[in-house]
């Protein structure tokens, strides 16, 4: 077999995964740069078209223009409003998400130990999850008022549902051969949980976190829409009440950037946690 | 069954601490356990009616003995090993494992089980997998890594310590499993077709390793194999099983032949005769 027709060799040359590490990194760096350039170009063209159309083809009262939106964002940054509202939303998100994730994991662990109770209760949990959570906000406001508690609670509910369902499914479906290994090696229950079950459930957990993080942020913002005097959601509501179109667009930009950043962070976290799974199997 | 004498073995009084880097084998004393299988039978329930996998198995395996089980596919070998390993409770009878008299490290599990398909944890590297049993039972990090590296070296995988199972070949994974089983010096070592995925040369070097471990530690070993030459080369005793339901057919005691047994030795009339007889037991024409 000649070198050129050897299928193994030729795929090694073509497939970035089989390149030498340094060459792979260089290739990845190049492709990252190319992608960044493409996206910058698309956004620039879009903004230019928007700026051009505003006042020429479309009433600027309706679509404002990028420069005004940018000016508004700059103003919020300078007078501290952006930080003020963003920090409120991030705080609610942080406490809601972390408490929700911890509670979901603990409950999933308990139910993995008591599988019959778990499967019984899961039915109710799933039924409860079917309630659109927006509908609950007014009730929470009645209970807890307009403060951060209501937003944390919304975040908590959203995160804990998503993570519980995934964690319970992941933890109870540990492959039998890993559990047999644990038995042969006389691992205790805690070790089996921490060193085997959690890891085996990692693909479920990571994708749940990836899904839950932006959804929790949106839930918090929705709670802010419906009753608040702080937060990114409040920025949107206030701008729309004042019919301040540049501010409205600017608030939407803040919201989009927030959710997008969280999605990227979660995807990055997922890829770190799942590094042990070969890429083609993820 | 008269195999009551244990073969001579190393009895130096060092504890289970393997010195890192030193080439000298660590001669911790840990003699094998006794396996007593009494009236074991097993029936699997299934959709098409119950399947009787084993019937009336009576077997005593002496401390330090090396026993091979041979039998045709589906005759219940894996079922029997699962029962001895404690993964499956038999529908009838009992299995008793009496631990060795002196234990070098009483914290560690007494049984090791190498199965047909490997049970390595995909999120751990080879060396982390090998060190896993020690990690579970409180052996300090430095010591367990030193012992794991030593074993990986002995199975010829020193250069692959940091690879994960998905980056290893089937035969390499099987060798990591073997290292994992030997790292805690079990009193009883159960192996189900452990060398199936290996080439003849790797197989032979692992046979040597097994015999070394046996001589060093006196581990009681049960090997399931389809390879009669493998069984004849390694065993004190070969047991043939009949299928459906699995029963003990006959046993061949080979304690009179010292090991290692060379390839040429296995061609001598005595072994040829045993080979023919085993083939006849399993229903092949001789
Ligand atoms: N979980 C199970 N449920 C139902 N039947 C089973 C189960 N496991 C094994 N059996 C049956 O028990 C019998 C013995 O199976 P076992 O796996 O012990 O065979 P084996 O001797 O190890 O075969 P091989 O050499 O092919 O590995 C077979 O007839 C098989 O169909
Ligand atoms: Mg089998």
Coordinates of C-alpha atoms and ligand atoms in Angstrom, one line a residue:
Chain A
X1 CA 0.0 0.0 0.0
X2 CA 1.5 3.3 -1.0
X3 CA 1.6 6.2 1.4
X4 CA -0.8 8.2 -0.6
X5 CA -3.6 5.6 -0.7
X6 CA -3.2 4.6 2.9
X7 CA -6.6 5.7 4.3
X8 CA -5.3 6.0 7.8
X9 CA -2.6 8.4 6.8
X10 CA -4.8 10.5 4.6
X11 CA -7.4 11.0 7.3
X12 CA -4.7 11.9 9.7
X13 CA -3.6 14.7 7.4
X14 CA -7.1 16.0 6.8
X15 CA -8.7 15.6 10.2
X16 CA -7.7 18.3 12.7
X17 CA -8.3 15.9 15.6
X18 CA -5.4 13.8 14.5
X19 CA -2.9 16.6 13.9
X20 CA 0.0 17.1 16.2
X21 CA -1.1 19.3 19.2
X22 CA 0.9 22.4 18.2
X23 CA -0.4 22.2 14.6
X24 CA -3.9 21.6 15.8
X25 CA -3.7 24.6 18.1
X26 CA -2.4 26.7 15.2
X27 CA -5.2 25.5 13.0
X28 CA -7.8 26.2 15.7
X29 CA -6.4 29.7 16.2
X30 CA -6.6 30.5 12.5
X31 CA -10.2 29.2 12.2
X32 CA -11.2 31.2 15.3
X33 CA -9.8 34.3 13.7
X34 CA -11.5 33.7 10.5
X35 CA -14.9 33.2 12.3
X36 CA -14.4 36.3 14.4
X37 CA -13.7 38.4 11.2
X38 CA -16.8 37.0 9.5
X39 CA -19.1 37.8 12.4
X40 CA -17.6 41.3 12.8
X41 CA -18.3 41.9 9.1
X42 CA -21.9 40.7 9.3
X43 CA -22.6 42.9 12.4
X44 CA -21.0 45.9 10.8
X45 CA -23.0 45.5 7.6
X46 CA -26.2 45.1 9.6
X47 CA -25.5 48.2 11.7
X48 CA -24.5 50.3 8.7
X49 CA -27.7 49.3 6.9
X50 CA -29.8 50.1 10.0
X51 CA -28.2 53.5 10.3
X52 CA -28.7 54.2 6.7
X53 CA -32.3 53.1 6.6
X54 CA -33.3 55.0 9.7
X55 CA -34.8 58.4 8.6
X56 CA -34.6 57.4 4.9
X57 CA -36.9 54.4 4.5
X58 CA -38.3 54.0 8.0
X59 CA -39.5 56.5 10.6
X60 CA -36.7 56.9 13.2
X61 CA -39.3 57.0 15.9
X62 CA -40.0 53.3 15.2
X63 CA -36.6 51.9 14.8
X64 CA -34.3 54.6 16.1
X65 CA -30.7 54.1 14.9
X66 CA -27.5 52.4 16.2
X67 CA -25.8 55.6 17.1
X68 CA -28.6 56.7 19.4
X69 CA -28.7 53.3 21.0
X70 CA -25.0 53.4 21.5
X71 CA -25.2 56.8 23.0
X72 CA -27.9 55.6 25.4
X73 CA -25.7 52.6 26.4
X74 CA -22.7 55.0 27.0
X75 CA -24.9 57.2 29.1
X76 CA -26.0 54.3 31.3
X77 CA -22.5 53.2 31.7
X78 CA -21.3 56.6 32.7
X79 CA -24.0 57.4 35.1
X80 CA -23.8 54.0 36.7
X81 CA -27.4 52.9 35.9
X82 CA -26.2 49.9 33.9
X83 CA -24.1 48.6 36.7
X84 CA -26.9 49.3 39.2
X85 CA -29.6 47.3 37.2
X86 CA -27.3 44.6 35.9
X87 CA -25.9 43.9 39.4
X88 CA -29.4 43.4 40.7
X89 CA -30.3 41.0 38.0
X90 CA -27.0 39.1 38.3
X91 CA -27.5 38.8 42.1
X92 CA -31.0 37.4 41.7
X93 CA -29.7 35.1 39.0
X94 CA -26.7 33.9 41.1
X95 CA -28.7 33.1 44.3
X96 CA -31.6 31.6 42.4
X97 CA -29.4 29.5 40.2
X98 CA -27.1 28.2 42.9
X99 CA -29.8 27.4 45.4
X100 CA -31.9 25.8 42.7
X101 CA -29.0 23.7 41.5
X102 CA -28.0 22.6 45.0
X103 CA -31.5 21.7 46.0
X104 CA -32.1 19.8 42.7
X105 CA -28.9 17.8 43.2
X106 CA -29.7 17.0 46.8
X107 CA -33.2 15.9 46.0
X108 CA -32.0 13.8 43.0
X109 CA -29.4 12.1 45.3
X110 CA -32.1 11.4 47.9
X111 CA -34.4 10.0 45.3
X112 CA -31.7 7.9 43.8
X113 CA -31.4 6.2 47.2
X114 CA -35.2 5.9 47.5
X115 CA -36.1 5.1 43.9
X116 CA -39.7 4.2 44.5
X117 CA -40.5 7.4 46.3
X118 CA -38.5 9.2 43.7
X119 CA -40.5 7.9 40.7
X120 CA -43.7 8.6 42.6
X121 CA -42.8 12.1 43.4
X122 CA -41.3 12.9 40.0
X123 CA -44.8 12.7 38.5
X124 CA -45.9 15.6 40.7
X125 CA -42.8 17.6 40.0
X126 CA -43.2 17.2 36.3
X127 CA -46.9 18.2 36.6
X128 CA -45.9 21.3 38.6
X129 CA -43.3 22.2 36.1
X130 CA -46.0 22.3 33.4
X131 CA -47.4 25.4 35.0
X132 CA -46.1 28.4 33.0
X133 CA -44.0 30.2 35.6
X134 CA -45.0 33.6 34.5
X135 CA -48.4 32.8 36.0
X136 CA -46.8 32.4 39.4
X137 CA -45.1 35.7 39.5
X138 CA -48.2 37.7 40.7
X139 CA -48.7 35.1 43.5
X140 CA -45.1 35.5 44.6
X141 CA -45.4 39.3 44.5
X142 CA -48.4 39.0 46.9
X143 CA -46.3 36.7 49.1
X144 CA -42.9 38.3 49.0
X145 CA -43.4 41.8 47.6
X146 CA -41.5 43.6 44.9
X147 CA -38.0 43.0 46.2
X148 CA -35.3 40.6 45.1
X149 CA -36.9 37.6 46.9
X150 CA -39.5 37.2 44.2
X151 CA -36.8 37.2 41.5
X152 CA -34.6 34.7 43.4
X153 CA -37.6 32.4 43.8
X154 CA -38.4 32.5 40.1
X155 CA -34.7 31.8 39.3
X156 CA -34.7 29.0 41.9
X157 CA -37.8 27.3 40.5
X158 CA -36.6 27.5 36.9
X159 CA -33.1 26.2 37.6
X160 CA -34.1 23.5 40.1
X161 CA -36.8 22.0 37.8
X162 CA -34.4 21.6 34.8
X163 CA -31.5 20.4 36.9
X164 CA -33.6 18.0 39.0
X165 CA -35.1 16.2 36.0
X166 CA -31.6 15.7 34.4
X167 CA -29.8 14.9 37.6
X168 CA -32.3 12.3 38.7
X169 CA -32.3 10.6 35.3
X170 CA -28.5 10.7 35.1
X171 CA -27.9 9.5 38.6
X172 CA -30.3 6.5 38.5
X173 CA -29.2 5.3 35.1
X174 CA -25.5 4.7 36.0
X175 CA -24.3 1.8 33.8
X176 CA -24.5 -1.5 35.7
X177 CA -20.9 -2.3 35.0
X178 CA -19.7 0.7 36.9
X179 CA -21.9 -0.1 39.8
X180 CA -20.5 -3.7 39.7
X181 CA -17.0 -2.3 39.8
X182 CA -18.0 -0.3 42.9
X183 CA -19.3 -3.5 44.5
X184 CA -16.2 -5.6 43.7
X185 CA -14.0 -2.8 45.0
X186 CA -16.2 -2.4 48.1
X187 CA -16.8 1.3 47.6
X188 CA -19.3 2.7 50.1
X189 CA -22.4 4.6 49.2
X190 CA -20.9 8.0 49.4
X191 CA -17.9 7.0 47.3
X192 CA -20.2 5.3 44.7
X193 CA -22.1 8.6 44.5
X194 CA -19.2 11.0 44.3
X195 CA -16.7 8.9 42.4
X196 CA -19.0 7.0 40.0
X197 CA -22.6 8.1 39.8
X198 CA -22.0 11.9 39.6
X199 CA -19.4 11.4 36.9
X200 CA -21.5 9.0 34.9
X201 CA -24.3 11.5 35.1
X202 CA -22.0 14.4 34.0
X203 CA -23.2 14.6 30.4
X204 CA -26.8 15.0 31.7
X205 CA -25.8 17.5 34.4
X206 CA -23.7 19.6 32.0
X207 CA -26.3 19.8 29.4
X208 CA -28.9 20.7 32.1
X209 CA -26.7 23.5 33.3
X210 CA -26.2 24.7 29.8
X211 CA -29.9 24.8 29.3
X212 CA -30.8 26.1 32.7
X213 CA -28.5 29.1 33.0
X214 CA -29.9 31.3 30.2
X215 CA -33.5 30.2 31.1
X216 CA -33.0 31.2 34.7
X217 CA -31.7 34.6 33.6
X218 CA -34.9 35.0 31.5
X219 CA -37.1 33.9 34.4
X220 CA -35.5 36.5 36.6
X221 CA -35.9 39.2 34.0
X222 CA -39.6 38.3 33.5
X223 CA -40.1 38.6 37.3
X224 CA -38.6 42.1 36.9
X225 CA -40.9 42.9 34.1
X226 CA -43.9 42.1 36.2
X227 CA -43.0 44.1 39.3
X228 CA -39.8 45.7 40.2
X229 CA -37.9 49.0 40.4
X230 CA -34.5 47.5 39.6
X231 CA -33.0 45.1 37.2
X232 CA -32.5 44.7 33.4
X233 CA -36.2 43.8 33.1
X234 CA -37.1 47.0 34.8
X235 CA -35.0 49.0 32.3
X236 CA -37.0 47.5 29.5
X237 CA -40.4 48.2 31.2
X238 CA -39.4 51.8 32.1
X239 CA -38.3 52.5 28.6
X240 CA -41.4 51.1 27.1
X241 CA -43.6 53.1 29.5
X242 CA -41.8 56.3 28.5
X243 CA -42.0 55.3 24.8
X244 CA -38.2 56.0 24.9
X245 CA -37.3 53.9 21.8
X246 CA -33.5 54.2 22.0
X247 CA -33.6 53.2 25.7
X248 CA -35.8 50.3 24.9
X249 CA -33.5 49.1 22.2
X250 CA -30.5 49.6 24.5
X251 CA -32.2 47.6 27.2
X252 CA -32.9 44.8 24.8
X253 CA -29.2 44.9 23.7
X254 CA -28.1 44.6 27.4
X255 CA -30.5 41.6 27.8
X256 CA -29.3 39.9 24.7
X257 CA -25.7 40.3 25.6
X258 CA -26.4 39.0 29.1
X259 CA -28.2 35.8 28.0
X260 CA -25.7 35.2 25.2
X261 CA -22.7 35.6 27.6
X262 CA -24.3 33.1 30.0
X263 CA -25.0 30.6 27.1
X264 CA -21.3 30.8 26.0
X265 CA -20.1 30.5 29.6
X266 CA -22.3 27.4 30.1
X267 CA -21.1 25.9 26.9
X268 CA -17.5 26.4 27.9
X269 CA -18.2 24.9 31.3
X270 CA -19.8 21.9 29.6
X271 CA -16.9 21.3 27.3
X272 CA -14.5 21.5 30.3
X273 CA -16.5 19.0 32.3
X274 CA -16.9 16.6 29.5
X275 CA -13.3 16.7 28.2
X276 CA -13.0 12.9 28.9
X277 CA -15.6 12.0 26.3
X278 CA -14.2 11.8 22.8
X279 CA -15.5 14.6 20.7
X280 CA -17.3 12.5 18.2
X281 CA -19.4 10.9 21.0
X282 CA -20.5 14.0 22.7
Chain B
X1 CA -9.8 -33.2 45.5
X2 CA -6.6 -33.4 47.4
X3 CA -4.8 -30.1 46.7
X4 CA -4.2 -29.1 50.3
X5 CA -0.5 -28.2 50.2
X6 CA 0.2 -24.6 49.3
X7 CA 3.1 -24.0 47.1
X8 CA 6.1 -22.2 48.6
X9 CA 5.9 -18.5 48.4
X10 CA 7.7 -15.4 49.5
X11 CA 7.2 -14.6 53.1
X12 CA 9.2 -11.4 53.8
X13 CA 7.5 -9.4 56.5
X14 CA 7.3 -6.0 54.8
X15 CA 4.0 -4.2 54.8
X16 CA 2.0 -3.1 51.8
X17 CA 4.1 0.0 51.1
X18 CA 5.6 -0.3 47.6
X19 CA 8.8 1.6 47.3
X20 CA 8.5 3.9 44.3
X21 CA 10.9 3.4 41.5
X22 CA 12.8 0.5 42.9
X23 CA 12.8 -2.4 40.5
X24 CA 12.7 -5.0 43.3
X25 CA 9.3 -6.7 43.6
X26 CA 7.5 -5.8 46.8
X27 CA 7.2 -9.0 48.7
X28 CA 4.3 -8.2 50.9
X29 CA 2.8 -11.3 52.4
X30 CA -0.7 -11.9 51.4
X31 CA -1.7 -15.5 50.9
X32 CA -4.8 -16.5 49.0
X33 CA -8.2 -17.2 50.3
X34 CA -10.1 -20.4 50.1
X35 CA -13.2 -20.6 47.9
X36 CA -15.9 -23.1 48.9
X37 CA -18.8 -23.6 46.5
X38 CA -21.5 -25.8 47.9
X39 CA -24.6 -27.0 46.0
X40 CA -24.8 -23.9 43.8
X41 CA -27.5 -23.8 41.2
X42 CA -28.8 -20.8 39.3
X43 CA -31.9 -20.3 37.3
X44 CA -32.5 -17.1 35.3
X45 CA -36.1 -16.0 34.8
X46 CA -36.7 -15.0 31.2
X47 CA -39.6 -14.2 28.9
X48 CA -39.4 -17.6 27.2
X49 CA -39.4 -19.5 30.5
X50 CA -36.7 -20.0 33.2
X51 CA -33.2 -20.8 32.0
X52 CA -31.2 -23.1 34.2
X53 CA -27.7 -21.9 33.9
X54 CA -26.0 -23.9 36.7
X55 CA -26.9 -27.1 38.6
X56 CA -25.3 -28.7 41.6
X57 CA -21.9 -27.1 41.5
X58 CA -19.6 -28.3 44.4
X59 CA -16.1 -27.1 44.3
X60 CA -13.4 -26.3 46.8
X61 CA -10.5 -24.2 45.6
X62 CA -7.6 -24.2 48.0
X63 CA -5.7 -21.1 49.1
X64 CA -3.1 -20.2 46.4
X65 CA -4.5 -22.6 43.9
X66 CA -4.8 -21.8 40.2
X67 CA -8.0 -23.3 38.7
X68 CA -9.1 -22.9 35.1
X69 CA -12.7 -23.4 34.0
X70 CA -13.3 -24.5 30.4
X71 CA -16.5 -25.2 28.6
X72 CA -18.5 -24.3 25.5
X73 CA -20.1 -20.9 25.1
X74 CA -23.2 -20.4 27.2
X75 CA -22.4 -23.2 29.6
X76 CA -22.5 -20.9 32.6
X77 CA -18.9 -20.0 33.3
X78 CA -19.6 -16.3 33.6
X79 CA -22.6 -17.0 35.7
X80 CA -20.5 -19.0 38.1
X81 CA -17.8 -16.4 38.3
X82 CA -20.4 -13.6 38.9
X83 CA -21.7 -15.7 41.8
X84 CA -18.3 -16.2 43.3
X85 CA -17.6 -12.5 42.8
X86 CA -20.7 -11.7 44.8
X87 CA -22.4 -9.9 42.0
X88 CA -25.2 -12.5 41.7
X89 CA -26.8 -14.4 44.4
X90 CA -27.3 -18.0 43.4
X91 CA -30.9 -19.4 43.5
X92 CA -29.5 -22.4 45.4
X93 CA -26.4 -23.2 47.4
X94 CA -23.7 -21.1 49.0
X95 CA -20.3 -19.7 48.2
X96 CA -17.9 -19.1 51.1
X97 CA -14.6 -17.2 50.8
X98 CA -12.4 -17.6 53.8
X99 CA -9.8 -14.8 53.8
X100 CA -6.2 -15.5 54.1
X101 CA -4.7 -16.1 57.5
X102 CA -2.4 -13.0 57.5
X103 CA -3.3 -9.9 55.5
X104 CA -0.8 -7.4 54.6
X105 CA -3.4 -4.6 54.3
X106 CA -6.8 -5.6 55.8
X107 CA -8.4 -2.4 54.5
X108 CA -8.3 -3.5 50.9
X109 CA -10.9 -5.6 49.1
X110 CA -10.2 -9.4 49.0
X111 CA -11.7 -10.2 45.6
X112 CA -10.7 -9.0 42.2
X113 CA -12.7 -9.7 39.1
X114 CA -11.6 -9.1 35.5
X115 CA -14.5 -9.5 33.2
X116 CA -14.8 -10.2 29.5
X117 CA -15.5 -6.5 28.8
X118 CA -13.5 -4.0 30.7
X119 CA -15.0 -1.9 33.5
X120 CA -12.7 1.0 33.4
X121 CA -14.1 4.4 34.3
X122 CA -13.9 6.5 31.1
X123 CA -13.4 9.8 33.0
X124 CA -10.2 8.6 34.7
X125 CA -6.8 8.1 33.1
X126 CA -5.2 4.7 33.1
X127 CA -3.1 5.4 36.2
X128 CA -6.1 6.9 38.0
X129 CA -8.1 3.8 37.1
X130 CA -5.4 1.5 38.4
X131 CA -5.1 3.5 41.6
X132 CA -8.9 3.6 42.1
X133 CA -9.2 0.6 44.5
X134 CA -6.4 2.0 46.7
X135 CA -8.0 5.5 46.6
X136 CA -11.3 4.0 47.9
X137 CA -9.6 2.5 50.9
X138 CA -7.6 5.3 52.2
X139 CA -4.1 4.6 50.7
X140 CA -2.3 8.0 50.5
X141 CA -1.9 9.7 47.1
X142 CA 1.8 9.3 46.7
X143 CA 1.8 5.6 47.6
X144 CA -1.1 4.7 45.5
X145 CA 0.2 6.5 42.4
X146 CA 3.6 4.8 42.9
X147 CA 2.0 1.4 43.1
X148 CA -0.3 2.1 40.1
X149 CA 2.7 3.2 38.0
X150 CA 4.6 0.1 39.0
X151 CA 1.8 -2.2 37.9
X152 CA 1.3 -0.3 34.7
X153 CA 4.9 -0.8 34.0
X154 CA 4.6 -4.5 34.6
X155 CA 1.8 -4.8 32.1
X156 CA 3.8 -2.8 29.6
X157 CA 1.8 0.4 29.7
X158 CA 4.2 2.7 31.4
X159 CA 4.0 5.2 28.5
X160 CA 0.2 5.2 28.5
X161 CA -0.4 6.1 32.2
X162 CA -2.0 9.5 31.4
X163 CA -4.3 8.2 28.6
X164 CA -8.0 7.7 29.1
X165 CA -9.7 4.4 28.2
X166 CA -11.2 5.8 25.0
X167 CA -7.6 6.4 23.8
X168 CA -6.5 2.9 24.4
X169 CA -7.0 -0.3 22.3
X170 CA -9.1 -3.1 23.6
X171 CA -6.1 -5.2 24.6
X172 CA -4.5 -2.2 26.3
X173 CA -7.7 -1.6 28.3
X174 CA -7.7 -5.2 29.3
X175 CA -4.1 -4.8 30.6
X176 CA -5.1 -1.8 32.6
X177 CA -7.9 -3.9 34.1
X178 CA -5.3 -6.5 35.0
X179 CA -3.1 -3.9 36.6
X180 CA -6.1 -2.5 38.5
X181 CA -6.9 -6.0 39.8
X182 CA -3.4 -6.8 40.9
X183 CA -2.6 -3.4 42.5
X184 CA -4.4 -4.3 45.7
X185 CA -3.0 -7.8 46.0
X186 CA -6.4 -9.6 46.2
X187 CA -6.7 -12.9 48.1
X188 CA -8.9 -14.2 45.3
X189 CA -8.5 -13.3 41.6
X190 CA -11.3 -14.1 39.3
X191 CA -10.8 -13.7 35.5
X192 CA -13.3 -14.2 32.7
X193 CA -11.6 -14.6 29.4
X194 CA -9.1 -11.8 30.3
X195 CA -6.8 -12.4 27.4
X196 CA -9.3 -12.8 24.6
X197 CA -8.5 -9.5 23.0
X198 CA -4.7 -9.9 23.2
X199 CA -2.2 -11.0 20.7
X200 CA -0.2 -14.2 21.4
X201 CA 2.9 -12.3 22.6
X202 CA 1.2 -9.9 24.9
X203 CA -0.7 -12.9 26.2
X204 CA 2.4 -14.8 27.0
X205 CA 4.0 -11.9 28.9
X206 CA 0.8 -11.5 30.9
X207 CA 0.9 -15.2 31.7
X208 CA 4.3 -14.8 33.1
X209 CA 3.1 -11.8 35.1
X210 CA 0.3 -13.9 36.5
X211 CA 2.6 -16.7 37.5
X212 CA 4.9 -14.3 39.2
X213 CA 2.1 -12.8 41.1
X214 CA 1.0 -16.2 42.1
X215 CA 4.4 -17.2 43.3
X216 CA 4.8 -13.9 45.1
X217 CA 1.5 -13.5 46.8
X218 CA -0.1 -16.9 46.6
X219 CA -3.3 -15.4 45.1
X220 CA -6.1 -17.9 44.6
X221 CA -6.9 -17.7 41.0
X222 CA -9.9 -18.8 38.9
X223 CA -9.5 -18.4 35.2
X224 CA -12.3 -18.9 32.6
X225 CA -10.8 -19.5 29.2
X226 CA -11.6 -20.9 25.8
X227 CA -8.0 -21.7 25.2
X228 CA -7.1 -25.2 26.4
X229 CA -3.3 -24.5 26.0
X230 CA -3.6 -21.5 28.2
X231 CA -5.4 -23.5 30.8
X232 CA -2.8 -26.3 30.6
X233 CA 0.1 -23.8 30.8
X234 CA -1.1 -22.1 33.9
X235 CA -3.3 -24.2 36.1
X236 CA -3.0 -26.5 39.1
X237 CA -6.3 -27.9 38.1
X238 CA -8.6 -27.7 35.0
X239 CA -12.3 -28.1 35.4
X240 CA -14.5 -28.9 32.4
X241 CA -18.2 -27.8 32.5
X242 CA -21.1 -29.3 30.6
X243 CA -23.7 -27.0 29.2
X244 CA -27.5 -26.7 29.8
X245 CA -27.6 -26.8 32.7
X246 CA -23.9 -26.0 33.6
X247 CA -22.4 -28.9 35.6
X248 CA -19.0 -29.9 36.5
X249 CA -17.9 -32.7 34.2
X250 CA -14.4 -33.6 35.1
X251 CA -11.2 -32.2 36.6
X252 CA -7.6 -32.6 35.6
X253 CA -4.9 -32.1 38.3
X254 CA -1.6 -30.8 37.0
X255 CA 0.2 -30.0 40.2
X256 CA 2.9 -32.5 39.4
X257 CA 4.1 -30.4 36.5
X258 CA 6.2 -27.4 37.6
X259 CA 5.7 -24.0 36.1
X260 CA 6.4 -22.2 34.0
X261 CA 5.6 -24.8 31.5
X262 CA 7.2 -24.3 28.1
X263 CA 5.4 -24.4 24.8
X264 CA 7.4 -27.6 24.0
X265 CA 6.4 -29.2 27.3
X266 CA 2.7 -28.8 26.4
X267 CA 3.4 -30.9 23.3
X268 CA 4.5 -33.9 25.3
X269 CA 2.3 -37.0 25.3
X270 CA 0.8 -36.4 28.8
X271 CA -0.5 -33.0 27.9
X272 CA -1.6 -34.1 24.4
X273 CA -3.7 -36.7 26.1
X274 CA -5.2 -34.2 28.5
X275 CA -6.0 -31.9 25.6
X276 CA -7.7 -34.7 23.7
X277 CA -9.7 -35.7 26.7
X278 CA -10.8 -32.1 27.4
X279 CA -11.9 -31.8 23.7
X280 CA -13.9 -35.0 24.1
X281 CA -15.5 -33.6 27.3
X282 CA -16.6 -30.6 25.4
X283 CA -18.1 -32.7 22.6
X284 CA -15.4 -32.3 19.9
X285 CA -14.1 -35.1 17.9
X286 CA -10.6 -36.0 18.9
Ligands
LIG1 N1 -29.1 -12.2 32.7 C1 -29.5 -13.3 32.1 N2 -30.8 -13.6 31.9 C2 -31.2 -14.7 31.3 N3 -30.4 -15.7 30.9 C3 -29.1 -15.5 31.1 C4 -28.5 -14.3 31.7 N4 -27.2 -14.4 31.8 C5 -26.9 -15.6 31.3 N5 -28.0 -16.3 30.9 C6 -28.0 -17.6 30.3 O1 -27.3 -18.5 31.1 C7 -26.5 -19.4 30.4 C8 -25.1 -19.2 30.8 O2 -24.6 -17.9 30.5 P1 -23.1 -17.5 30.8 O3 -23.0 -16.1 30.4 O4 -22.7 -17.9 32.2 O5 -22.3 -18.4 29.8 P2 -20.7 -18.5 29.5 O6 -20.3 -19.9 29.8 O7 -20.0 -17.4 30.2 O8 -20.6 -18.3 28.0 P3 -19.4 -17.5 27.1 O9 -18.3 -18.5 27.0 O10 -20.1 -17.3 25.8 O11 -19.1 -16.2 27.8 C9 -26.7 -19.0 28.9 O12 -27.6 -20.0 28.4 C10 -27.4 -17.7 28.9 O13 -28.3 -17.6 27.9
LIG2 MG1 -19.0 -15.7 29.6

